[in-house]
Coordinates of C-alpha atoms and ligand atoms in Angstrom, one line a residue:
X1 CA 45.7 9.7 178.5
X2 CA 45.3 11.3 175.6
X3 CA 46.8 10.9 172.3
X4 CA 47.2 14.3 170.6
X5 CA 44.2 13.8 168.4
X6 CA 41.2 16.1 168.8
X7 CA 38.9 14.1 171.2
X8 CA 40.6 11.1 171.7
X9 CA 41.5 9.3 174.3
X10 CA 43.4 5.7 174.4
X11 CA 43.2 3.8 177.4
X12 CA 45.4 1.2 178.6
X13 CA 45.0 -2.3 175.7
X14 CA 41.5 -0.9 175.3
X15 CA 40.6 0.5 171.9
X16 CA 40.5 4.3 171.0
X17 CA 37.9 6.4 172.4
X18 CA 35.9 9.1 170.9
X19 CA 34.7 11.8 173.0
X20 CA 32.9 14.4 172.2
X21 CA 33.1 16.7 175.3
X22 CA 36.4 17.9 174.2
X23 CA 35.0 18.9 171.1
X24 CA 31.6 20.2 172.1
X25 CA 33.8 22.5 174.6
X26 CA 35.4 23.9 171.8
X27 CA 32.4 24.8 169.5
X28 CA 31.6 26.0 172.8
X29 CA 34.3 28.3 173.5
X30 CA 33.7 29.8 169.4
X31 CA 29.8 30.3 170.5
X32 CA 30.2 31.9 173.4
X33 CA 32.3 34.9 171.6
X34 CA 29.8 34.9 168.9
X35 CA 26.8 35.3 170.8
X36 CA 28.3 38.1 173.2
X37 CA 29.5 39.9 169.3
X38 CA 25.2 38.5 168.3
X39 CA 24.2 40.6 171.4
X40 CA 26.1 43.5 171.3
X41 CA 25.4 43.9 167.7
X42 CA 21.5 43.3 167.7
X43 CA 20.8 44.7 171.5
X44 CA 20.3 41.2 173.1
X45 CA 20.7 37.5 173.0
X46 CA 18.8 35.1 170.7
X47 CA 16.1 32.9 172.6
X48 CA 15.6 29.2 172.2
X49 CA 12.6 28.1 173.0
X50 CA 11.7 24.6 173.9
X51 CA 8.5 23.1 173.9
X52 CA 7.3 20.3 176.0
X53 CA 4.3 18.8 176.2
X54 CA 3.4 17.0 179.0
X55 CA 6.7 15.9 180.8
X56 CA 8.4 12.5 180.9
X57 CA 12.1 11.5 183.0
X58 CA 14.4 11.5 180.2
X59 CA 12.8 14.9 178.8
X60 CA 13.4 16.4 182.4
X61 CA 17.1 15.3 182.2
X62 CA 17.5 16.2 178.5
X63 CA 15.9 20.1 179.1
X64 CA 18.0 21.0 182.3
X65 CA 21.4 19.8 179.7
X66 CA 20.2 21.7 177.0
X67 CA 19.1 24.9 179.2
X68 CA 22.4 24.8 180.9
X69 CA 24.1 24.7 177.7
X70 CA 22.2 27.4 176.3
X71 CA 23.0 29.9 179.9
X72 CA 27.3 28.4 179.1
X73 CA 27.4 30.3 175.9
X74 CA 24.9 32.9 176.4
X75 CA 21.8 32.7 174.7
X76 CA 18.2 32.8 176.5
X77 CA 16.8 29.4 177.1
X78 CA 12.8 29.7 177.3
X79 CA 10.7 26.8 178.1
X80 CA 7.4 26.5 177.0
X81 CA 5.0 23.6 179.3
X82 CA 1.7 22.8 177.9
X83 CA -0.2 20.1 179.9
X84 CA -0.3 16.7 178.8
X85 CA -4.1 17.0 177.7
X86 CA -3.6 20.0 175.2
X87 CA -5.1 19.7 172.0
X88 CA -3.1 19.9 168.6
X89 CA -4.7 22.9 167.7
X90 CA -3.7 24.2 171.6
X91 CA -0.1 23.4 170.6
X92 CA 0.3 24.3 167.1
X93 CA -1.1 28.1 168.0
X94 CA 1.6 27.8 170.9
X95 CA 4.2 27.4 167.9
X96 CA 2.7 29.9 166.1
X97 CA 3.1 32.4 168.9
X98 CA 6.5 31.0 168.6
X99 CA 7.3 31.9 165.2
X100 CA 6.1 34.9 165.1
X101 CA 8.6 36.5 168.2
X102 CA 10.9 38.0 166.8
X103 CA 12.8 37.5 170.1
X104 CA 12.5 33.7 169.6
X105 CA 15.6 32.5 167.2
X106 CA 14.8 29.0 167.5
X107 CA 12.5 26.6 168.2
X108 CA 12.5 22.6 169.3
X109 CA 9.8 20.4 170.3
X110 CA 10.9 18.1 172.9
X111 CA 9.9 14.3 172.0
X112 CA 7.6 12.1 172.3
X113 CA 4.9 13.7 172.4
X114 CA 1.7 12.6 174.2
X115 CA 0.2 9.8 171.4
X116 CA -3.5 11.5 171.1
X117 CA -1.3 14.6 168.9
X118 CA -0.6 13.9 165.0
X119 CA 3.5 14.7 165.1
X120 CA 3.4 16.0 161.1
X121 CA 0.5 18.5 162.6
X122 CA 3.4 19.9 165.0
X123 CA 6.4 19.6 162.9
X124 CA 4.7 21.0 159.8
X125 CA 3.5 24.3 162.1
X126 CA 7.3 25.1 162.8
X127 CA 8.8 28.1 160.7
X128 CA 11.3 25.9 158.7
X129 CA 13.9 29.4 159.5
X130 CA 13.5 28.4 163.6
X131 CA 13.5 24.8 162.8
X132 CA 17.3 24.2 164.3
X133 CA 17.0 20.5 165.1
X134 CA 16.0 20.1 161.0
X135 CA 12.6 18.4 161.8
X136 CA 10.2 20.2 159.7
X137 CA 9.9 18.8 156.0
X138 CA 11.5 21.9 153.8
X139 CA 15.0 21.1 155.9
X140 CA 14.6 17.4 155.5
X141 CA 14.2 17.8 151.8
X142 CA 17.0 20.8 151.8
X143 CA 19.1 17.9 153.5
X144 CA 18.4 15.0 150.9
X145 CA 19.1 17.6 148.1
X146 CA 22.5 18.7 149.3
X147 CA 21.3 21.5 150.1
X148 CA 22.2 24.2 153.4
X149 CA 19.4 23.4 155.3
X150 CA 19.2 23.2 159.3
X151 CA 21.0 19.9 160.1
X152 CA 18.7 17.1 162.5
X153 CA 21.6 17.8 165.2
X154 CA 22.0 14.2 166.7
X155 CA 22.7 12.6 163.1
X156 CA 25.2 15.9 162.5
X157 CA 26.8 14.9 166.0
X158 CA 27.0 11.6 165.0
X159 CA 29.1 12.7 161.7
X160 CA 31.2 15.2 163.0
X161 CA 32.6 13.0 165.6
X162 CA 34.3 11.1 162.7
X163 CA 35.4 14.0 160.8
X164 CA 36.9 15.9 163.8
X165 CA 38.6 12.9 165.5
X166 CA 40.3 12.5 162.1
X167 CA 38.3 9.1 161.1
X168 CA 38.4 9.1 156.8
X169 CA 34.7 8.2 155.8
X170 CA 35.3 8.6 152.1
X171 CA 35.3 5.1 150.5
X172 CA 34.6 3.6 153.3
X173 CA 32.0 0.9 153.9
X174 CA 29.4 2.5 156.3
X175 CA 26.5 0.6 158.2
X176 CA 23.6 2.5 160.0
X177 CA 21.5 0.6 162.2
X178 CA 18.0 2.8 162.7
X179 CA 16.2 4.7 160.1
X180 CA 14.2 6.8 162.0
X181 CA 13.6 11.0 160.5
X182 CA 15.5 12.5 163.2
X183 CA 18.6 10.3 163.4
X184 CA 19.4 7.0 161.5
X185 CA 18.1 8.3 158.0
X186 CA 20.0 12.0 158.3
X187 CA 22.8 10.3 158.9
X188 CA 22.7 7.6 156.3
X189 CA 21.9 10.9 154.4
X190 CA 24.8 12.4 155.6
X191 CA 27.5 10.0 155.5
X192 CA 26.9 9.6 151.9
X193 CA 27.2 13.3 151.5
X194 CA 30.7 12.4 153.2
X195 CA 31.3 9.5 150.1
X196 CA 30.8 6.4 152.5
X197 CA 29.4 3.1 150.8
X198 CA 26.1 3.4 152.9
X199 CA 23.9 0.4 153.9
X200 CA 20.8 1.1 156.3
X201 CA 20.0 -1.4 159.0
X202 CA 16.5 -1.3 160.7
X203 CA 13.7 -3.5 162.5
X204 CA 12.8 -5.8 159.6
X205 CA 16.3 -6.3 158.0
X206 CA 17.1 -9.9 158.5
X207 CA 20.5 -11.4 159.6
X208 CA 22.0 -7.8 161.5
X209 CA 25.6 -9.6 162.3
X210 CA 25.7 -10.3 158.3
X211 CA 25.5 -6.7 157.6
X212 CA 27.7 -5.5 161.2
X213 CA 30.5 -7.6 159.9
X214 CA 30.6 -5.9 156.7
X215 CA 31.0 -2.6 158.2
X216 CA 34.4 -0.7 158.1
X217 CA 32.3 2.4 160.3
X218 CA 29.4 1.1 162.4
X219 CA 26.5 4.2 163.3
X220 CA 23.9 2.1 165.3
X221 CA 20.8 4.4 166.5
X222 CA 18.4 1.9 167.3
X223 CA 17.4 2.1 171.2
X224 CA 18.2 -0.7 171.7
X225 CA 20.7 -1.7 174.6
X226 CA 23.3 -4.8 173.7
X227 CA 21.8 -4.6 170.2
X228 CA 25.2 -4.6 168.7
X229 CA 27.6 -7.3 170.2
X230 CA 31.5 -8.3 169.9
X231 CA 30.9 -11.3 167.8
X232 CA 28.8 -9.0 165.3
X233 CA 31.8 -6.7 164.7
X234 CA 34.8 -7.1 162.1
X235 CA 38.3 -6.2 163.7
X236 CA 39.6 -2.7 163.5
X237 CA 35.8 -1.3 162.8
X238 CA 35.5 2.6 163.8
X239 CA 31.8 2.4 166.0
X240 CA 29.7 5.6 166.9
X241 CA 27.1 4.8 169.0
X242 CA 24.1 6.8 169.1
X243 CA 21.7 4.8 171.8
X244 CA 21.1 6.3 175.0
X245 CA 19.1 3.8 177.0
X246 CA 18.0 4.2 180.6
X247 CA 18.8 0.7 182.5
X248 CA 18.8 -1.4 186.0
X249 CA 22.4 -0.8 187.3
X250 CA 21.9 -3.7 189.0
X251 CA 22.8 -2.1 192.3
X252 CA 19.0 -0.7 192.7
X253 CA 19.9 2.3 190.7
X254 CA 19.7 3.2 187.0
X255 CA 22.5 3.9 184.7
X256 CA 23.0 5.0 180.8
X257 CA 24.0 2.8 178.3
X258 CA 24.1 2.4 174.2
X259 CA 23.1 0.2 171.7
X260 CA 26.3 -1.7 171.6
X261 CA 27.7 -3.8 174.5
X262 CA 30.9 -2.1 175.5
X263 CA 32.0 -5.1 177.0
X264 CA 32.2 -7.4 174.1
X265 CA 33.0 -4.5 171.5
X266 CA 36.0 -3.0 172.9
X267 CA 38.6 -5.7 171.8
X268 CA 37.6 -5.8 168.9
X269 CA 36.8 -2.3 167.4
X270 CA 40.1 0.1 166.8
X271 CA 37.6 3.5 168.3
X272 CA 34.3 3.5 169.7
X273 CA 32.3 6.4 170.8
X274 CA 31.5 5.4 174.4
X275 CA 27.6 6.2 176.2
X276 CA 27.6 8.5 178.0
X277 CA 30.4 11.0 176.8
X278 CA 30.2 10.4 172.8
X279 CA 27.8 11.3 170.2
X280 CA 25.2 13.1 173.0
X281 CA 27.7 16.4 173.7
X282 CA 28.3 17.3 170.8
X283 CA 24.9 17.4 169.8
X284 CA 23.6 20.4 171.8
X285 CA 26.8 22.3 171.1
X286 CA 26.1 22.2 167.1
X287 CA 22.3 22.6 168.0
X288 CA 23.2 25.9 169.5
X289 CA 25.6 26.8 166.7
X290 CA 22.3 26.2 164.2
X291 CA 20.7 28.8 166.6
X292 CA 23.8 31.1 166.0
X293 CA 23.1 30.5 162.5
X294 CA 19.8 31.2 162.8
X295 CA 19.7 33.9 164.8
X296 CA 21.7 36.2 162.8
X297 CA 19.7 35.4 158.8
X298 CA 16.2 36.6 161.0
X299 CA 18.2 39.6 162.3
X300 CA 19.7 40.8 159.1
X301 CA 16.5 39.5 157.3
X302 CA 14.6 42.3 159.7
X303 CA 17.5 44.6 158.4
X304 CA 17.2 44.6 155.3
X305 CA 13.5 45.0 155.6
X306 CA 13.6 48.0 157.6
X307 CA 16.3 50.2 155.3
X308 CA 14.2 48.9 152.2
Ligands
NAD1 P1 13.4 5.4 166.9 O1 12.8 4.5 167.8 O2 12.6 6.5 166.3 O3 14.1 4.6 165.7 C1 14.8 3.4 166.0 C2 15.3 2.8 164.7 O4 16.0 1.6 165.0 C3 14.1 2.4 163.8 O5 14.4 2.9 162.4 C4 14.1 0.9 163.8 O6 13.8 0.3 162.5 C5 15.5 0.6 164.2 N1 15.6 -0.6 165.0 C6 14.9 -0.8 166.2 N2 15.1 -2.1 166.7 C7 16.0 -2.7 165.8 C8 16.6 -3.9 165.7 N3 16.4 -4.9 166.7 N4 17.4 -4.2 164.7 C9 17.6 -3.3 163.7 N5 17.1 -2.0 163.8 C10 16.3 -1.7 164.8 O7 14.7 6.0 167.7 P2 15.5 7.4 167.4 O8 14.8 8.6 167.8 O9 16.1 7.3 166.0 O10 16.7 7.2 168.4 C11 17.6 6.1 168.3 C12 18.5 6.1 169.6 O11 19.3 7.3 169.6 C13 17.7 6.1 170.9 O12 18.5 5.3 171.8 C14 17.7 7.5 171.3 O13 17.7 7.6 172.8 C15 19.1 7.9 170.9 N6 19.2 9.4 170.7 C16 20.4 9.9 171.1 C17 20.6 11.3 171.0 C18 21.9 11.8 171.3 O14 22.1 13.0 171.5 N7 23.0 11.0 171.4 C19 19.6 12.1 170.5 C20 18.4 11.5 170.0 C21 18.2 10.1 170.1

């Protein structure tokens, strides 16, 4: 039943749900007419490409979400395999290839990757203008400067949920749990951009519940499922949960889950973004709008070059 707030659903005595797929089908909907206008302009659509090396489960599920999204609002999804036994070097002239296509608008490199290859090696190789998931080091610094920089898109998601289901963060006591560079730190980063009181939780912090209870809005990115339970929330706390952790369904089958333990959470929080259908739509949708972004500075960039 919903509520008449963007992306919000209240169910029966439960607490207020955030979902994003209501929101990601409206960035959606504004892509998909700006990438036909991008392709009529320029003579044809923008290419993403996304580069895996090797090939794991989750990556499998995570590319055929991302490659569908990118064929919903137009845009030409290209996946790159290298084997699992490529070299850096192998890789990084891959990326190279990459950046310079002017066909190719954007660029991510699917995680993890295989242990024997240095991750600042690949990062640092991407053009920081095809950098939409905001990995390589010129966007992270554009992004702890205030600066417009391309946005890490999971700690965005995790954001923008708040802001466009109407959730004040100014003033607010804010809690992260996680302080990795692609979400928990980006979005400690951003929340304070947003004026929230910010503490960062991670693996060595000592009493988490302490901290938990504290927290007016809880962001937990930690991969950790049931991190986060009932008893370590404060009443009427807004949670986004970030985790998305493969487990036993107990029925022989596997099933997703978050960090926090729905179960235990849900009388006591006033909204909780619930796993699936919370933070992880959203975050392709504004991945894709980065690419927009993207996409049209290289084309008028080639523009301006070519009249000079
Ligand atoms: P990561 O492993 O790189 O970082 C985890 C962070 O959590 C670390 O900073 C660590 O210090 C902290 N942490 C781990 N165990 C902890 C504990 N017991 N107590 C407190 N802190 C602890 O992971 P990541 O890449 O930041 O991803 C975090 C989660 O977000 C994962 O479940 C991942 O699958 C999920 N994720 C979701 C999306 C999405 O679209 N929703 C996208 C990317 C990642």
């Amino acid at each position: 039943m919903s509520d008449g707030r963007d992306g919000a659903t209240r169910v029966a005595a439960g607490p207020r749900l955030l979902l994003g797929s209501p929101i990601a089908a409206e960035i959606r909907a504004g892509l998909t007419r700006d990438f036909a206008a991008f392709t009529a302009q320029w003579g044809r659509a923008p290419v993403l490409a996304i580069v895996l090396v090797g090939a794991d489960a989750p990556s499998a599920v995570y590319l055929r979400q991302i490659l569908r999204t990118c064929q919903k609002v137009g845009v030409e999804g290209r996946l790159v395999e290298i084997g699992s036994h490529a070299t850096a070097d192998a890789v990084c002239d891959e990326i190279e290839r990459l950046n310079a296509d002017s066909a190719v608008a954007g660029i991510i490199v699917q995680m993890p990757l295989p242990s024997h290859i240095p991750l600042h090696t690949v990062i640092d190789s991407i053009d920081p203008a095809k950098d939409i998931d905001g990995i390589h080091p010129r966007n992270a610094g554009l992004l702890s400067l205030g600066y417009d920089g391309f946005l890490p898109a999971t700690a965005q998601a995790s954001v923008e949920i708040l802001k466009r289901s109407g959730i004040e963060i100014a003033g607010k006591r804010v809690v992260v749990i996680g302080r990795s560079n692609v979400v928990g730190k980006p979005a400690a980063l951003l929340l304070m951009r947003e004026h929230g009181t910010v503490t960062v939780l991670h693996s060595r912090t000592r009493d988490l519940a302490h901290h938990c209870r504290d927290a007016e809005i809880l962001v937990v990115a930690a991969g950790r499922p049931g991190l986060v339970t009932g008893d370590m929330l404060s009443p009427g706390v807004v949670v986004v949960d970030v985790g998305i952790n493969v487990v036993d369904d107990g029925e022989g089958g596997e099933k997703l889950v978050g960090d926090v333990d729905f179960e235990s959470a849900k009388n006591v929080v006033s909204a909780i973004t619930p796993v699936p259908g919370g933070v992880g739509p959203l975050t392709n949708a504004l991945l894709l709008s980065h690419l927009l972004r993207a996409a049209t500075d290289q084309a008028e960039r080639r523009e301006s070059e070519r009249v000079r």
